[in-house]
mmCIF file of C-alpha atoms in Angstrom:
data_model
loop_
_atom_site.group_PDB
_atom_site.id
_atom_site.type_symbol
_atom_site.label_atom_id
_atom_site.label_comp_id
_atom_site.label_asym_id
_atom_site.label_seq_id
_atom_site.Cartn_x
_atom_site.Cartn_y
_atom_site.Cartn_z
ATOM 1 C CA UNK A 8 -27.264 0.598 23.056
ATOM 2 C CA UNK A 9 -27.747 4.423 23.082
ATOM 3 C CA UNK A 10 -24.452 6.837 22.845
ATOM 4 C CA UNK A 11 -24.792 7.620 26.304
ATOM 5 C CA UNK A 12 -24.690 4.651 27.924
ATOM 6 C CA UNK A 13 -21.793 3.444 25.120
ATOM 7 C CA UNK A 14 -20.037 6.385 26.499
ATOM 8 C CA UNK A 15 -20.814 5.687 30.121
ATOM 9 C CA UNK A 16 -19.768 2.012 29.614
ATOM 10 C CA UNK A 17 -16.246 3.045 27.372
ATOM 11 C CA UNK A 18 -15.429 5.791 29.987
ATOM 12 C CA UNK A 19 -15.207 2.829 33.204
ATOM 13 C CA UNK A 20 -12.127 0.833 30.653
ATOM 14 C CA UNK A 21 -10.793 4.212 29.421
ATOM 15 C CA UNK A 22 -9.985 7.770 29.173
ATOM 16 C CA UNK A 23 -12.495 9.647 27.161
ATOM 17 C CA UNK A 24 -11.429 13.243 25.933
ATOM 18 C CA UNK A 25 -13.163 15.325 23.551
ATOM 19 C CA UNK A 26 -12.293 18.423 21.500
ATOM 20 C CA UNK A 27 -16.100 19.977 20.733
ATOM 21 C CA UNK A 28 -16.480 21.288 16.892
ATOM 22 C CA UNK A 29 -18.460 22.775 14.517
ATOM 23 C CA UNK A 30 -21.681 21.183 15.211
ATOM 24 C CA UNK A 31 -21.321 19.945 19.075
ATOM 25 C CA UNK A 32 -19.760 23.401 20.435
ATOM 26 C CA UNK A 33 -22.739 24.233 22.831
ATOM 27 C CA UNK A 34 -22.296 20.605 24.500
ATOM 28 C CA UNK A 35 -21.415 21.458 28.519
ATOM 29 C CA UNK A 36 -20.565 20.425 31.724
ATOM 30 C CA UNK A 37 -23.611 18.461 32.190
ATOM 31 C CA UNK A 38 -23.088 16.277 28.932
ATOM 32 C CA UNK A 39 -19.035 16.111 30.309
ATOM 33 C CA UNK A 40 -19.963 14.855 34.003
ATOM 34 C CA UNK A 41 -22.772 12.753 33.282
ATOM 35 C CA UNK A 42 -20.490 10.757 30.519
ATOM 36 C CA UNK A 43 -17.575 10.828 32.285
ATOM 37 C CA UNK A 44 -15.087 13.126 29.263
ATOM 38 C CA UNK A 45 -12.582 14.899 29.635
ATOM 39 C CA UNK A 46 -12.618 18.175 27.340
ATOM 40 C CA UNK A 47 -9.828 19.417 25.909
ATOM 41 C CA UNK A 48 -8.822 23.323 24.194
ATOM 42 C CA UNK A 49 -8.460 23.185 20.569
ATOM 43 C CA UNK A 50 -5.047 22.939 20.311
ATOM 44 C CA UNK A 51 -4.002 21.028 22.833
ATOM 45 C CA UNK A 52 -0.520 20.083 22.522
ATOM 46 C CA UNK A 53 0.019 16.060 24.060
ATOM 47 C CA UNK A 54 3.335 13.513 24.271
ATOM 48 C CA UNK A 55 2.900 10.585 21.804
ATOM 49 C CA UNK A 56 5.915 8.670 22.937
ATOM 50 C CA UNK A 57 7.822 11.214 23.128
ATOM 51 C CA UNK A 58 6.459 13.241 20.288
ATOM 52 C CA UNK A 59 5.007 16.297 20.935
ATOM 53 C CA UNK A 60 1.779 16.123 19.272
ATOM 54 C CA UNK A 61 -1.207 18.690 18.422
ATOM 55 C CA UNK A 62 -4.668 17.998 18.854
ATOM 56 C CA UNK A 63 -7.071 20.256 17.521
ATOM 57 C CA UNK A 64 -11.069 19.424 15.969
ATOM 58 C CA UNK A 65 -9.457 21.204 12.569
ATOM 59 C CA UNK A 66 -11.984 24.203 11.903
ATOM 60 C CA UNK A 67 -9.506 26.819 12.709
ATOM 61 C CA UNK A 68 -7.446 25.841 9.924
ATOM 62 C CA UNK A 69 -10.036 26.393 7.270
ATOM 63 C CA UNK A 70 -9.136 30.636 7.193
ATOM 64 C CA UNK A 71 -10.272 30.910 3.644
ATOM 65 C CA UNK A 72 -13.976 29.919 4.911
ATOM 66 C CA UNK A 73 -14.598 33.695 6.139
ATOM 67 C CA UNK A 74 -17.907 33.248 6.873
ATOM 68 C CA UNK A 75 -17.762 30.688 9.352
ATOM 69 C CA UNK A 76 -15.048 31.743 11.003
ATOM 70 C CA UNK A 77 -16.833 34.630 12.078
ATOM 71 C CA UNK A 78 -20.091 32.323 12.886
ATOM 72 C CA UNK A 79 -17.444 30.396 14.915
ATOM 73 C CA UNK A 80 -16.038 33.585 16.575
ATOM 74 C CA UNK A 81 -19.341 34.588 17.710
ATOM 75 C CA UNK A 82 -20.923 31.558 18.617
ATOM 76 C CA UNK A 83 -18.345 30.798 20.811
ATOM 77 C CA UNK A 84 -18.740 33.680 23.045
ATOM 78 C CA UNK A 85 -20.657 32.972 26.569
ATOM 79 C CA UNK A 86 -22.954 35.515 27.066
ATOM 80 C CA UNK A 87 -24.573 34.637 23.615
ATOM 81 C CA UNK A 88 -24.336 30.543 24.584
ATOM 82 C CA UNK A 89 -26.160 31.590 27.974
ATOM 83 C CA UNK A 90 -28.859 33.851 25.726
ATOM 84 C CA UNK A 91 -29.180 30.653 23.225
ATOM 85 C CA UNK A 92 -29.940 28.182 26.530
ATOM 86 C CA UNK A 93 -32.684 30.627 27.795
ATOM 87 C CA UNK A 94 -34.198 31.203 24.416
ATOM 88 C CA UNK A 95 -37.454 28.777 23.581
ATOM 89 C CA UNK A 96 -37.278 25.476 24.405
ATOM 90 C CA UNK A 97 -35.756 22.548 23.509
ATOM 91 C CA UNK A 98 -37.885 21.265 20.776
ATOM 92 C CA UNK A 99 -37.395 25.355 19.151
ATOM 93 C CA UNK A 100 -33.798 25.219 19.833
ATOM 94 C CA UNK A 101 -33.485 21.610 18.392
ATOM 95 C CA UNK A 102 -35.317 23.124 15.216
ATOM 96 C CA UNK A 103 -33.583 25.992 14.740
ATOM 97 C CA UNK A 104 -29.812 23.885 15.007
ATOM 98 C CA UNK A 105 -31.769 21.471 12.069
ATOM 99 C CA UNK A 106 -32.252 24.529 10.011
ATOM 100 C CA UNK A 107 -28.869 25.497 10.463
ATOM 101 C CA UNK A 108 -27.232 22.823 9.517
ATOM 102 C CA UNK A 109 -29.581 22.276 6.866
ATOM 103 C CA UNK A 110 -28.484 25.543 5.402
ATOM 104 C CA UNK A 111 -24.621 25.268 5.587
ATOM 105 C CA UNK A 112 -24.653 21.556 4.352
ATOM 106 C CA UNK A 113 -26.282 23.432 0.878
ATOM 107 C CA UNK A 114 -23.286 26.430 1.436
ATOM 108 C CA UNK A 115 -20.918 23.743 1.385
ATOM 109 C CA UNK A 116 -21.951 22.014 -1.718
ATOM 110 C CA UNK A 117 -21.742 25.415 -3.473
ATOM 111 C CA UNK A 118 -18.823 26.780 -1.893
ATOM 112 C CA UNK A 119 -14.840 25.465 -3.821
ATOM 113 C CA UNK A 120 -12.840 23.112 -2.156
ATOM 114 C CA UNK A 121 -10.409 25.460 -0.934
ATOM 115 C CA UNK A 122 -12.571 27.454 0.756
ATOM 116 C CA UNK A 123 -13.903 24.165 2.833
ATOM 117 C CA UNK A 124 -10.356 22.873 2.815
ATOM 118 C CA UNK A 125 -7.641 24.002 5.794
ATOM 119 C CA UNK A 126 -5.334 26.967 4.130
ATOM 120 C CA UNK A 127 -1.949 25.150 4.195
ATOM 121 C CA UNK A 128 -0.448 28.659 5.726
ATOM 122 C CA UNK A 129 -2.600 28.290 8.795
ATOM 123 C CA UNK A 130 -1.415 24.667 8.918
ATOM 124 C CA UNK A 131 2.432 26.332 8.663
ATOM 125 C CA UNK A 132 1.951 28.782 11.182
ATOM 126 C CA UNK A 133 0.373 26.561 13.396
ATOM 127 C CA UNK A 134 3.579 24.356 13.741
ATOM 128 C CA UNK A 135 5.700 27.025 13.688
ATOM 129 C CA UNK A 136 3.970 28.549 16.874
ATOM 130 C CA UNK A 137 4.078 24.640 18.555
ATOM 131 C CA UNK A 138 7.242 25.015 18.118
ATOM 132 C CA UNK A 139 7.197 22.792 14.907
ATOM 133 C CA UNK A 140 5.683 19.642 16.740
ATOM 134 C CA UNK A 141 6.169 16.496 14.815
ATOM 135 C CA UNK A 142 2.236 15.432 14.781
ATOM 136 C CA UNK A 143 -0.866 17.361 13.951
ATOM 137 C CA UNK A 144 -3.565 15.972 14.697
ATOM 138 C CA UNK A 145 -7.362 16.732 13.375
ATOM 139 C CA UNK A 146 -10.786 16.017 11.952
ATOM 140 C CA UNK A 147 -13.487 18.802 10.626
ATOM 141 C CA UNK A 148 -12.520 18.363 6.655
ATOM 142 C CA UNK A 149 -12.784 14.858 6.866
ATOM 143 C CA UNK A 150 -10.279 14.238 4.349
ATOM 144 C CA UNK A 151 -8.537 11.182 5.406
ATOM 145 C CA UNK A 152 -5.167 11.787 4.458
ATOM 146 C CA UNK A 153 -1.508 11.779 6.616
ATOM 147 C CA UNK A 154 0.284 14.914 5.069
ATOM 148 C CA UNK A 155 4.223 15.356 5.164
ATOM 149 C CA UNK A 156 5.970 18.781 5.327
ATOM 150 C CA UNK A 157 8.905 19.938 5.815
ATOM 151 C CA UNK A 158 9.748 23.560 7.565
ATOM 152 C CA UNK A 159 13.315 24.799 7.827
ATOM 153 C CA UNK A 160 14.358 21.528 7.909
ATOM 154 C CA UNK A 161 11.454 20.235 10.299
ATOM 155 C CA UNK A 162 9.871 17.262 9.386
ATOM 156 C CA UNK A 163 5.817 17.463 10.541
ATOM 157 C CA UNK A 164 3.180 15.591 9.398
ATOM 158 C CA UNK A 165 -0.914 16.303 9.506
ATOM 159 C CA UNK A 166 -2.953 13.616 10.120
ATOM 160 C CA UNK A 167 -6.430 14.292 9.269
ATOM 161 C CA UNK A 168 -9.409 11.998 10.335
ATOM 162 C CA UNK A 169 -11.968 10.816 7.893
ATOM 163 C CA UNK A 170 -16.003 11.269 7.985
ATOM 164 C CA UNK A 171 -18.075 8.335 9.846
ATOM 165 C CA UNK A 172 -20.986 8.211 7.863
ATOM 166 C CA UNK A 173 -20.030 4.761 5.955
ATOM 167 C CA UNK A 174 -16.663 3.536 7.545
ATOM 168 C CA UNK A 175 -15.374 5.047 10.741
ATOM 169 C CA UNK A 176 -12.063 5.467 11.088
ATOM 170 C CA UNK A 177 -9.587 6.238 14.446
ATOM 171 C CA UNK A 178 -5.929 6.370 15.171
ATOM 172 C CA UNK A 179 -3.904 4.428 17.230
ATOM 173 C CA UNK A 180 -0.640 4.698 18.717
ATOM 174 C CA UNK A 181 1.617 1.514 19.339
ATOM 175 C CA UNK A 182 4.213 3.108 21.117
ATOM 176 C CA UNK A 183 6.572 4.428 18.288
ATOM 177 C CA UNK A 184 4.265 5.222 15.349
ATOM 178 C CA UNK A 185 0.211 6.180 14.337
ATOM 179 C CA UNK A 186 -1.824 3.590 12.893
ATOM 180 C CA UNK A 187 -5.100 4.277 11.083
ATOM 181 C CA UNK A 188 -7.552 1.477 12.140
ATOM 182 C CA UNK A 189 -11.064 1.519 10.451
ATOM 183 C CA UNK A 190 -14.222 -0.256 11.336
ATOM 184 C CA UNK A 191 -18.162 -0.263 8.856
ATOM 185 C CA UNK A 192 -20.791 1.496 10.377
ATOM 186 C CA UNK A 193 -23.416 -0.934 8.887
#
């Protein structure tokens, strides 16, 4: 079954919503109405029971990586989306996002953990701004891990979403608590 009609087929049982990233931040309306998501901002603050809970794709957090933070600032503006859509054509543009991501895979390998890694005073500041919001939400480092802190007496915790290239994992709430759930890919 193709991911389209998988998400066409999820989306008539469920609510889809999707926070786009690193590598799917030119997807648009068209790929939104024609599978039926709902997008969300990065940091989008939602009620888990009633925790208030942040949902962001996780990027943002990574301030050490200077570099692509300004590739992020920049390819996020409009005008220079709208000049990527009318430049070449699909098969160019295709090539040129392989290349890319060819090239900051082998940047990542070389670059140190922390500079890959979120900076934990981005992840401080970010509660503190949300109001220190008991959940935190996220993927991009792909570091499965559930992270406790405590700020002036606030207890938060980070829950951060593994990669899906061998085992997929996904959270689930049951009403008073998150559950990791994981599934093989093969």
């Amino acid at each position: 079954m193709s991911t389209q009609k998988a998400l066409n087929t999820l989306s008539k049982k469920i609510k889809i919503y999707f926070i786009p990233g690193n590598r799917d931040f030119l997807v648009g309306n068209h790929f939104q109405e024609k599978n039926s998501i709902h997008f969300l901002k990065d940091n989008t603050l939602i009620k888990l029971g009633n925790l208030n809970t942040l949902l962001l794709h996780g990027d943002t957090l990574c301030t050490d990586d200077y570099r692509y933070q300004i590739f992020r600032f920049f390819s996020r503006k409009k005008f220079l989306v709208n000049l990527f859509f009318s430049w070449r054509s699909v098969e160019k543009r295709k090539l040129f996002c392989e290349n890319l991501r060819k090239k900051s895979s082998s940047k990542q390998s070389n670059n140190p953990n922390n500079i890959i890694d979120v900076n934990e005073n981005a992840v401080k500041k970010l509660f503190i701004n949300n109001n220190y919001a008991p959940l935190m939400i996220h993927g991009h480092t792909h570091r499965l891990k559930t992270h406790d802190y405590n700020f002036d007496g606030h207890e938060c915790q980070r829950w951060v979403l593994g990669d899906w290239d061998k085992q997929a994992n996904y959270l689930i709430w049951d009403g008073k608590k998150l559950q990791n759930k994981f599934f093989n890919l093969n």
